[in-house]
mmCIF file of C-alpha atoms and ligand atoms in Angstrom:
data_model
loop_
_atom_site.group_PDB
_atom_site.id
_atom_site.type_symbol
_atom_site.label_atom_id
_atom_site.label_comp_id
_atom_site.label_asym_id
_atom_site.label_seq_id
_atom_site.Cartn_x
_atom_site.Cartn_y
_atom_site.Cartn_z
ATOM 1 C CA UNK V 1 17.467 -2.673 -19.730
ATOM 2 C CA UNK V 2 14.145 -4.519 -19.787
ATOM 3 C CA UNK V 3 12.094 -5.166 -16.672
ATOM 4 C CA UNK V 4 12.940 -8.860 -16.500
ATOM 5 C CA UNK V 5 16.711 -8.230 -16.569
ATOM 6 C CA UNK V 6 16.386 -5.521 -13.899
ATOM 7 C CA UNK V 7 14.383 -7.861 -11.662
ATOM 8 C CA UNK V 8 17.008 -10.567 -12.170
ATOM 9 C CA UNK V 9 19.742 -8.186 -10.983
ATOM 10 C CA UNK V 10 17.666 -7.115 -7.986
ATOM 11 C CA UNK V 11 17.043 -10.772 -7.162
ATOM 12 C CA UNK V 12 20.735 -11.637 -7.431
ATOM 13 C CA UNK V 13 21.407 -8.988 -4.788
ATOM 14 C CA UNK V 14 18.507 -9.983 -2.519
ATOM 15 C CA UNK V 15 19.133 -13.722 -2.647
ATOM 16 C CA UNK V 16 22.769 -12.997 -1.839
ATOM 17 C CA UNK V 17 21.642 -10.963 1.187
ATOM 18 C CA UNK V 18 18.855 -13.152 2.672
ATOM 19 C CA UNK V 19 18.715 -16.925 2.446
ATOM 20 C CA UNK V 20 14.933 -17.331 2.887
ATOM 21 C CA UNK V 21 11.843 -16.181 0.966
ATOM 22 C CA UNK V 22 9.023 -13.968 2.287
ATOM 23 C CA UNK V 23 5.412 -15.166 1.972
ATOM 24 C CA UNK V 24 3.775 -11.835 2.819
ATOM 25 C CA UNK V 25 4.612 -8.363 1.542
ATOM 26 C CA UNK V 26 3.775 -5.225 3.477
ATOM 27 C CA UNK V 27 3.728 -1.680 2.139
ATOM 28 C CA UNK V 28 3.591 0.804 4.999
ATOM 29 C CA UNK V 29 2.088 4.199 4.225
ATOM 30 C CA UNK V 30 2.676 7.703 5.597
ATOM 31 C CA UNK V 31 3.140 7.649 9.362
ATOM 32 C CA UNK V 32 2.550 3.873 9.517
ATOM 33 C CA UNK V 33 6.151 2.754 9.067
ATOM 34 C CA UNK V 34 6.702 2.085 12.774
ATOM 35 C CA UNK V 35 5.221 -1.386 12.314
ATOM 36 C CA UNK V 36 8.439 -2.390 10.563
ATOM 37 C CA UNK V 37 10.210 -1.920 13.904
ATOM 38 C CA UNK V 38 8.221 -4.850 15.270
ATOM 39 C CA UNK V 39 9.647 -7.250 12.703
ATOM 40 C CA UNK V 40 11.782 -9.870 14.506
ATOM 41 C CA UNK V 41 15.177 -11.157 13.399
ATOM 42 C CA UNK V 42 14.975 -8.251 11.027
ATOM 43 C CA UNK V 43 17.337 -7.355 8.277
ATOM 44 C CA UNK V 44 16.747 -3.766 7.136
ATOM 45 C CA UNK V 45 18.042 -3.026 3.659
ATOM 46 C CA UNK V 46 18.057 0.661 2.631
ATOM 47 C CA UNK V 47 16.424 1.083 -0.781
ATOM 48 C CA UNK V 48 19.533 2.840 -2.069
ATOM 49 C CA UNK V 49 21.493 -0.393 -1.631
ATOM 50 C CA UNK V 50 19.030 -2.450 -3.679
ATOM 51 C CA UNK V 51 19.854 -2.437 -7.406
ATOM 52 C CA UNK V 52 17.124 -0.724 -9.505
ATOM 53 C CA UNK V 53 15.041 0.328 -6.493
ATOM 54 C CA UNK V 54 13.973 3.978 -6.661
ATOM 55 C CA UNK V 55 14.815 6.114 -3.598
ATOM 56 C CA UNK V 56 12.074 7.668 -1.442
ATOM 57 C CA UNK V 57 12.042 11.444 -0.961
ATOM 58 C CA UNK V 58 9.022 12.267 1.229
ATOM 59 C CA UNK V 59 9.341 13.220 4.870
ATOM 60 C CA UNK V 60 8.071 10.397 7.080
ATOM 61 C CA UNK V 61 9.188 7.696 4.662
ATOM 62 C CA UNK V 62 12.259 5.884 5.881
ATOM 63 C CA UNK V 63 13.057 4.006 2.695
ATOM 64 C CA UNK V 64 14.037 0.512 3.831
ATOM 65 C CA UNK V 65 13.037 -3.008 2.973
ATOM 66 C CA UNK V 66 12.695 -4.793 6.313
ATOM 67 C CA UNK V 67 12.795 -8.562 6.055
ATOM 68 C CA UNK V 68 12.078 -10.855 8.967
ATOM 69 C CA UNK V 69 9.342 -12.400 11.054
ATOM 70 C CA UNK V 70 6.078 -10.698 12.009
ATOM 71 C CA UNK V 71 3.258 -12.520 13.816
ATOM 72 C CA UNK V 72 4.713 -15.863 12.750
ATOM 73 C CA UNK V 73 4.934 -14.986 9.047
ATOM 74 C CA UNK V 74 7.988 -14.380 6.926
ATOM 75 C CA UNK V 75 7.559 -10.842 5.667
ATOM 76 C CA UNK V 76 9.178 -8.288 3.414
ATOM 77 C CA UNK V 77 8.007 -4.887 4.660
ATOM 78 C CA UNK V 78 8.480 -1.674 2.759
ATOM 79 C CA UNK V 79 9.055 1.083 5.260
ATOM 80 C CA UNK V 80 8.252 3.946 2.929
ATOM 81 C CA UNK V 81 6.830 3.731 -0.567
ATOM 82 C CA UNK V 82 7.281 5.523 -3.858
ATOM 83 C CA UNK V 83 4.611 7.957 -4.967
ATOM 84 C CA UNK V 84 3.648 8.983 -8.477
ATOM 85 C CA UNK V 85 3.559 12.640 -7.332
ATOM 86 C CA UNK V 86 7.241 12.486 -6.416
ATOM 87 C CA UNK V 87 7.915 12.252 -10.131
ATOM 88 C CA UNK V 88 8.510 8.516 -10.375
ATOM 89 C CA UNK V 89 7.007 6.646 -13.284
ATOM 90 C CA UNK V 90 4.280 4.115 -12.622
ATOM 91 C CA UNK V 91 6.889 1.445 -13.432
ATOM 92 C CA UNK V 92 9.144 2.787 -10.639
ATOM 93 C CA UNK V 93 6.279 3.030 -8.148
ATOM 94 C CA UNK V 94 5.323 -0.603 -8.711
ATOM 95 C CA UNK V 95 8.795 -2.074 -9.149
ATOM 96 C CA UNK V 96 8.957 -3.385 -5.545
ATOM 97 C CA UNK V 97 5.706 -5.321 -6.083
ATOM 98 C CA UNK V 98 7.244 -7.077 -9.092
ATOM 99 C CA UNK V 99 10.270 -7.929 -6.943
ATOM 100 C CA UNK V 100 8.055 -9.213 -4.123
ATOM 101 C CA UNK V 101 6.308 -11.511 -6.576
ATOM 102 C CA UNK V 102 9.673 -12.807 -7.754
ATOM 103 C CA UNK V 103 10.666 -13.445 -4.134
ATOM 104 C CA UNK V 104 7.554 -15.592 -3.709
ATOM 105 C CA UNK V 105 5.114 -13.226 -1.973
ATOM 106 C CA UNK V 106 1.522 -14.509 -2.249
ATOM 107 C CA UNK V 107 -0.246 -11.931 -0.109
ATOM 108 C CA UNK V 108 0.331 -8.190 -0.048
ATOM 109 C CA UNK V 109 -0.904 -5.949 2.762
ATOM 110 C CA UNK V 110 -0.993 -2.386 1.449
ATOM 111 C CA UNK V 111 -1.582 0.509 3.806
ATOM 112 C CA UNK V 112 -1.927 4.252 3.407
ATOM 113 C CA UNK V 113 -3.052 7.471 4.990
ATOM 114 C CA UNK V 114 -6.263 8.785 3.453
ATOM 115 C CA UNK V 115 -8.796 11.556 3.787
ATOM 116 C CA UNK V 116 -12.281 10.468 4.865
ATOM 117 C CA UNK V 117 -15.166 11.322 2.538
ATOM 118 C CA UNK V 118 -17.861 9.085 4.022
ATOM 119 C CA UNK V 119 -19.550 11.230 6.702
ATOM 120 C CA UNK V 120 -19.758 8.252 9.071
ATOM 121 C CA UNK V 121 -15.971 8.138 9.262
ATOM 122 C CA UNK V 122 -13.854 10.038 11.740
ATOM 123 C CA UNK V 123 -10.152 10.798 11.900
ATOM 124 C CA UNK V 124 -8.303 7.874 13.442
ATOM 125 C CA UNK V 125 -10.626 5.262 11.897
ATOM 126 C CA UNK V 126 -9.158 2.374 9.958
ATOM 127 C CA UNK V 127 -10.859 1.452 6.674
ATOM 128 C CA UNK V 128 -10.496 -1.779 4.746
ATOM 129 C CA UNK V 129 -10.321 -1.026 1.073
ATOM 130 C CA UNK V 130 -13.125 -2.938 -0.628
ATOM 131 C CA UNK V 131 -12.492 -1.483 -4.064
ATOM 132 C CA UNK V 132 -10.794 1.473 -5.673
ATOM 133 C CA UNK V 133 -11.283 4.121 -8.332
ATOM 134 C CA UNK V 134 -8.190 4.939 -10.371
ATOM 135 C CA UNK V 135 -8.158 8.691 -10.948
ATOM 136 C CA UNK V 136 -4.380 8.985 -11.192
ATOM 137 C CA UNK V 137 -4.444 9.559 -14.923
ATOM 138 C CA UNK V 138 -2.098 6.683 -15.666
ATOM 139 C CA UNK V 139 -1.849 2.908 -15.327
ATOM 140 C CA UNK V 140 1.298 0.931 -14.490
ATOM 141 C CA UNK V 141 0.407 -1.662 -17.144
ATOM 142 C CA UNK V 142 0.381 0.863 -20.010
ATOM 143 C CA UNK V 143 2.856 -0.155 -22.702
ATOM 144 C CA UNK V 144 4.007 -3.557 -23.924
ATOM 145 C CA UNK V 145 2.776 -6.471 -21.812
ATOM 146 C CA UNK V 146 5.093 -9.284 -20.768
ATOM 147 C CA UNK V 147 2.790 -12.315 -20.663
ATOM 148 C CA UNK V 148 5.159 -14.077 -18.277
ATOM 149 C CA UNK V 149 4.186 -11.478 -15.624
ATOM 150 C CA UNK V 150 0.454 -11.521 -16.322
ATOM 151 C CA UNK V 151 -2.306 -10.962 -18.886
ATOM 152 C CA UNK V 152 -2.732 -7.921 -21.127
ATOM 153 C CA UNK V 153 -6.188 -7.201 -19.675
ATOM 154 C CA UNK V 154 -6.195 -8.317 -16.045
ATOM 155 C CA UNK V 155 -9.507 -8.770 -14.261
ATOM 156 C CA UNK V 156 -9.958 -6.232 -11.459
ATOM 157 C CA UNK V 157 -13.350 -7.405 -10.204
ATOM 158 C CA UNK V 158 -11.793 -8.946 -7.078
ATOM 159 C CA UNK V 159 -8.863 -6.590 -6.676
ATOM 160 C CA UNK V 160 -9.117 -6.743 -2.862
ATOM 161 C CA UNK V 161 -9.613 -10.377 -1.821
ATOM 162 C CA UNK V 162 -12.933 -10.976 -0.051
ATOM 163 C CA UNK V 163 -11.626 -13.743 2.214
ATOM 164 C CA UNK V 164 -8.779 -11.522 3.446
ATOM 165 C CA UNK V 165 -11.301 -8.799 4.249
ATOM 166 C CA UNK V 166 -13.448 -11.330 6.132
ATOM 167 C CA UNK V 167 -10.391 -12.327 8.169
ATOM 168 C CA UNK V 168 -9.594 -8.674 8.879
ATOM 169 C CA UNK V 169 -13.156 -7.992 10.088
ATOM 170 C CA UNK V 170 -12.998 -11.037 12.358
ATOM 171 C CA UNK V 171 -9.690 -9.880 13.870
ATOM 172 C CA UNK V 172 -11.035 -6.344 14.343
ATOM 173 C CA UNK V 173 -14.207 -7.606 16.021
ATOM 174 C CA UNK V 174 -12.315 -9.819 18.459
ATOM 175 C CA UNK V 175 -9.855 -7.024 19.301
ATOM 176 C CA UNK V 176 -12.536 -4.347 19.668
ATOM 177 C CA UNK V 177 -11.108 -2.268 16.807
ATOM 178 C CA UNK V 178 -13.574 -0.158 14.841
ATOM 179 C CA UNK V 179 -12.964 -1.138 11.220
ATOM 180 C CA UNK V 180 -14.756 0.551 8.347
ATOM 181 C CA UNK V 181 -14.860 -0.706 4.781
ATOM 182 C CA UNK V 182 -15.136 1.385 1.655
ATOM 183 C CA UNK V 183 -13.972 2.556 -1.733
ATOM 184 C CA UNK V 184 -10.611 4.293 -2.052
ATOM 185 C CA UNK V 185 -10.174 6.923 -4.750
ATOM 186 C CA UNK V 186 -6.541 7.284 -5.832
ATOM 187 C CA UNK V 187 -5.566 10.710 -7.169
ATOM 188 C CA UNK V 188 -2.210 11.888 -8.438
ATOM 189 C CA UNK V 189 -1.687 14.672 -5.871
ATOM 190 C CA UNK V 190 0.397 16.239 -4.444
ATOM 191 C CA UNK V 191 -2.058 19.055 -3.801
ATOM 192 C CA UNK V 192 -4.916 18.003 -1.565
ATOM 193 C CA UNK V 193 -8.345 18.015 -3.169
ATOM 194 C CA UNK V 194 -10.631 21.022 -3.341
ATOM 195 C CA UNK V 195 -14.019 20.840 -1.597
ATOM 196 C CA UNK V 196 -15.657 20.630 -5.057
ATOM 197 C CA UNK V 197 -13.460 17.659 -5.947
ATOM 198 C CA UNK V 198 -14.457 15.966 -2.701
ATOM 199 C CA UNK V 199 -18.170 16.485 -3.485
ATOM 200 C CA UNK V 200 -17.479 14.952 -6.900
ATOM 201 C CA UNK V 201 -15.656 11.962 -5.347
ATOM 202 C CA UNK V 202 -18.506 11.409 -2.904
ATOM 203 C CA UNK V 203 -21.000 11.470 -5.773
ATOM 204 C CA UNK V 204 -19.072 8.832 -7.728
ATOM 205 C CA UNK V 205 -18.932 6.486 -4.749
ATOM 206 C CA UNK V 206 -15.631 7.118 -2.969
ATOM 207 C CA UNK V 207 -15.406 6.773 0.820
ATOM 208 C CA UNK V 208 -11.771 7.838 1.160
ATOM 209 C CA UNK V 209 -9.162 9.599 -0.949
ATOM 210 C CA UNK V 210 -5.408 9.352 -1.178
ATOM 211 C CA UNK V 211 -2.389 9.586 -3.463
ATOM 212 C CA UNK V 212 -1.030 6.038 -3.494
ATOM 213 C CA UNK V 213 -1.913 2.330 -3.439
ATOM 214 C CA UNK V 214 -3.812 2.079 -6.746
ATOM 215 C CA UNK V 215 -0.708 1.424 -8.917
ATOM 216 C CA UNK V 216 0.659 -1.240 -6.569
ATOM 217 C CA UNK V 217 -2.734 -2.960 -6.357
ATOM 218 C CA UNK V 218 -3.053 -3.055 -10.152
ATOM 219 C CA UNK V 219 0.382 -4.655 -10.509
ATOM 220 C CA UNK V 220 -0.256 -7.112 -7.657
ATOM 221 C CA UNK V 221 -3.433 -8.234 -9.406
ATOM 222 C CA UNK V 222 -1.606 -8.448 -12.714
ATOM 223 C CA UNK V 223 0.937 -10.880 -11.295
ATOM 224 C CA UNK V 224 -1.445 -12.921 -9.157
ATOM 225 C CA UNK V 225 -0.733 -11.594 -5.653
ATOM 226 C CA UNK V 226 -3.797 -11.317 -3.422
ATOM 227 C CA UNK V 227 -4.246 -7.921 -1.781
ATOM 228 C CA UNK V 228 -5.492 -6.592 1.511
ATOM 229 C CA UNK V 229 -5.697 -2.782 1.660
ATOM 230 C CA UNK V 230 -6.017 -0.721 4.830
ATOM 231 C CA UNK V 231 -6.455 3.049 4.913
ATOM 232 C CA UNK V 232 -5.848 5.049 8.037
ATOM 233 C CA UNK V 233 -8.326 7.915 7.895
ATOM 234 C CA UNK V 234 -6.031 10.671 9.136
ATOM 235 C CA UNK V 235 -8.369 13.576 8.433
ATOM 236 C CA UNK V 236 -11.749 14.340 6.960
ATOM 237 C CA UNK V 237 -11.306 15.348 3.324
ATOM 238 C CA UNK V 238 -11.385 18.983 2.188
ATOM 239 C CA UNK V 239 -14.593 20.890 2.850
ATOM 240 C CA UNK V 240 -16.174 18.257 5.087
ATOM 241 C CA UNK V 241 -15.220 19.742 8.451
ATOM 242 C CA UNK V 242 -14.179 23.141 7.088
ATOM 243 C CA UNK V 243 -10.673 22.710 8.430
ATOM 244 C CA UNK V 244 -7.362 23.183 6.712
ATOM 245 C CA UNK V 245 -5.419 20.080 5.738
ATOM 246 C CA UNK V 246 -1.770 19.579 6.525
ATOM 247 C CA UNK V 247 0.767 16.797 6.135
ATOM 248 C CA UNK V 248 1.747 17.330 9.803
ATOM 249 C CA UNK V 249 -1.802 16.505 10.882
ATOM 250 C CA UNK V 250 -1.808 13.418 8.637
ATOM 251 C CA UNK V 251 1.430 12.212 10.263
ATOM 252 C CA UNK V 252 0.219 13.018 13.799
ATOM 253 C CA UNK V 253 -3.046 11.063 13.441
ATOM 254 C CA UNK V 254 -1.266 8.118 11.806
ATOM 255 C CA UNK V 255 1.055 8.090 14.826
ATOM 256 C CA UNK V 256 -1.954 8.066 17.196
ATOM 257 C CA UNK V 257 -3.433 4.948 15.587
ATOM 258 C CA UNK V 258 -0.107 3.131 15.712
ATOM 259 C CA UNK V 259 -1.114 0.643 18.425
ATOM 260 C CA UNK V 260 -4.450 -0.456 16.965
ATOM 261 C CA UNK V 261 -3.051 -0.445 13.439
ATOM 262 C CA UNK V 262 -0.228 -2.755 14.443
ATOM 263 C CA UNK V 263 -2.567 -4.980 16.464
ATOM 264 C CA UNK V 264 -4.886 -5.290 13.454
ATOM 265 C CA UNK V 265 -2.143 -6.057 10.935
ATOM 266 C CA UNK V 266 -0.426 -8.572 13.225
ATOM 267 C CA UNK V 267 -3.778 -10.236 13.969
ATOM 268 C CA UNK V 268 -4.450 -10.549 10.245
ATOM 269 C CA UNK V 269 -0.978 -11.977 9.559
ATOM 270 C CA UNK V 270 -1.454 -14.527 12.335
ATOM 271 C CA UNK V 271 -4.823 -15.538 10.813
ATOM 272 C CA UNK V 272 -3.380 -16.170 7.333
ATOM 273 C CA UNK V 273 -2.987 -19.827 6.364
HETATM 274 N N1 HPA C 1 -6.393 13.701 0.541
HETATM 275 C C1 HPA C 1 -5.472 12.999 -0.172
HETATM 276 N N2 HPA C 1 -4.557 12.252 0.391
HETATM 277 C C2 HPA C 1 -4.528 12.180 1.731
HETATM 278 C C3 HPA C 1 -5.444 12.878 2.527
HETATM 279 C C4 HPA C 1 -6.416 13.684 1.891
HETATM 280 O O1 HPA C 1 -7.265 14.331 2.537
HETATM 281 N N3 HPA C 1 -5.138 12.593 3.827
HETATM 282 C C5 HPA C 1 -4.075 11.739 3.794
HETATM 283 N N4 HPA C 1 -3.708 11.488 2.529
#
C-alpha cells in the first residue's frame, strides 16, 4: 500500500476517535515522556491501536499518542518514539510526522536525550537544537518523492525555526532555566560512540550526539512543519569525563530534569501564536 493510502486509513481511525485537530505536535524522547501526563482532557491512544503505526520496543518508551490540551494549545504528543536502531525503516520512524501534518500540525516540538560534546555543557543541561548533522547513513526522503507531500530537494537551511528558538530563549530567561544552544549530531546507534568518534564529532562542529530526531526533522521540513528541537544532555559523551555510559544513567538524568523541562516546554507552547 502506498504512503498516501496508509495515511488515509490512519486518519479515518483518528478522526473517528477525536473530533478536533491538534495545532502542535510533541515528540517526547527517552525519559522525557512524563510531560504527556500533564496533558489535560487527554485521550491516550496506544500506538498498537493506530492503523499503520509501528510499535515501540525500547524500555522507557510508553508508546502512546496523547491528544489533549497543554498550556492552552491543542496538542498531539508522542509518548515514546521509533528509532532507526530498533530496526524500523526511516519511513516507519517518520510516519507519525506525516500523520501529524495530515491532522493539521503546524509546529513540532521534538525532544531527545543526548550526550554532551561541548565542554561547556554539563549533565542535566537543556540544549536547543540550532542545526543538525545527519550521520545516520540514511535519509527518510530516499526513494520516489510524492510532490503533494513536499519537494524532491527540500531546503534545510532553516531546519530549526529561528523565531521558535528566540521564543524558547525568552521563556528560559524569564524562568531562570539555563538553556544552551548547539548542533546535534544524529548517529544510527545503538552502541554509544567511542572516544575517538566523539573527538571526530567535536572537530566537525557537533555540540551533542544522539540516535534520533534527525529523520523526523527532515520529514517535518519536507512537509512544511516548523520545528523546535530540545536535547536533554543526560551525560557527557564518551571519553570526555572518562566515565562509562549507561542507558540507566540517561534515564535517571532525564528524570531529574523533568520539572524544568516541562516548565520550558509549557512556557514555549503558551508563547506560540
Ligand atoms: N550518545 C548517543 N546517544 C545518547 C547519549 C550519548 O552519549 N546520551 C543519550 N543519548
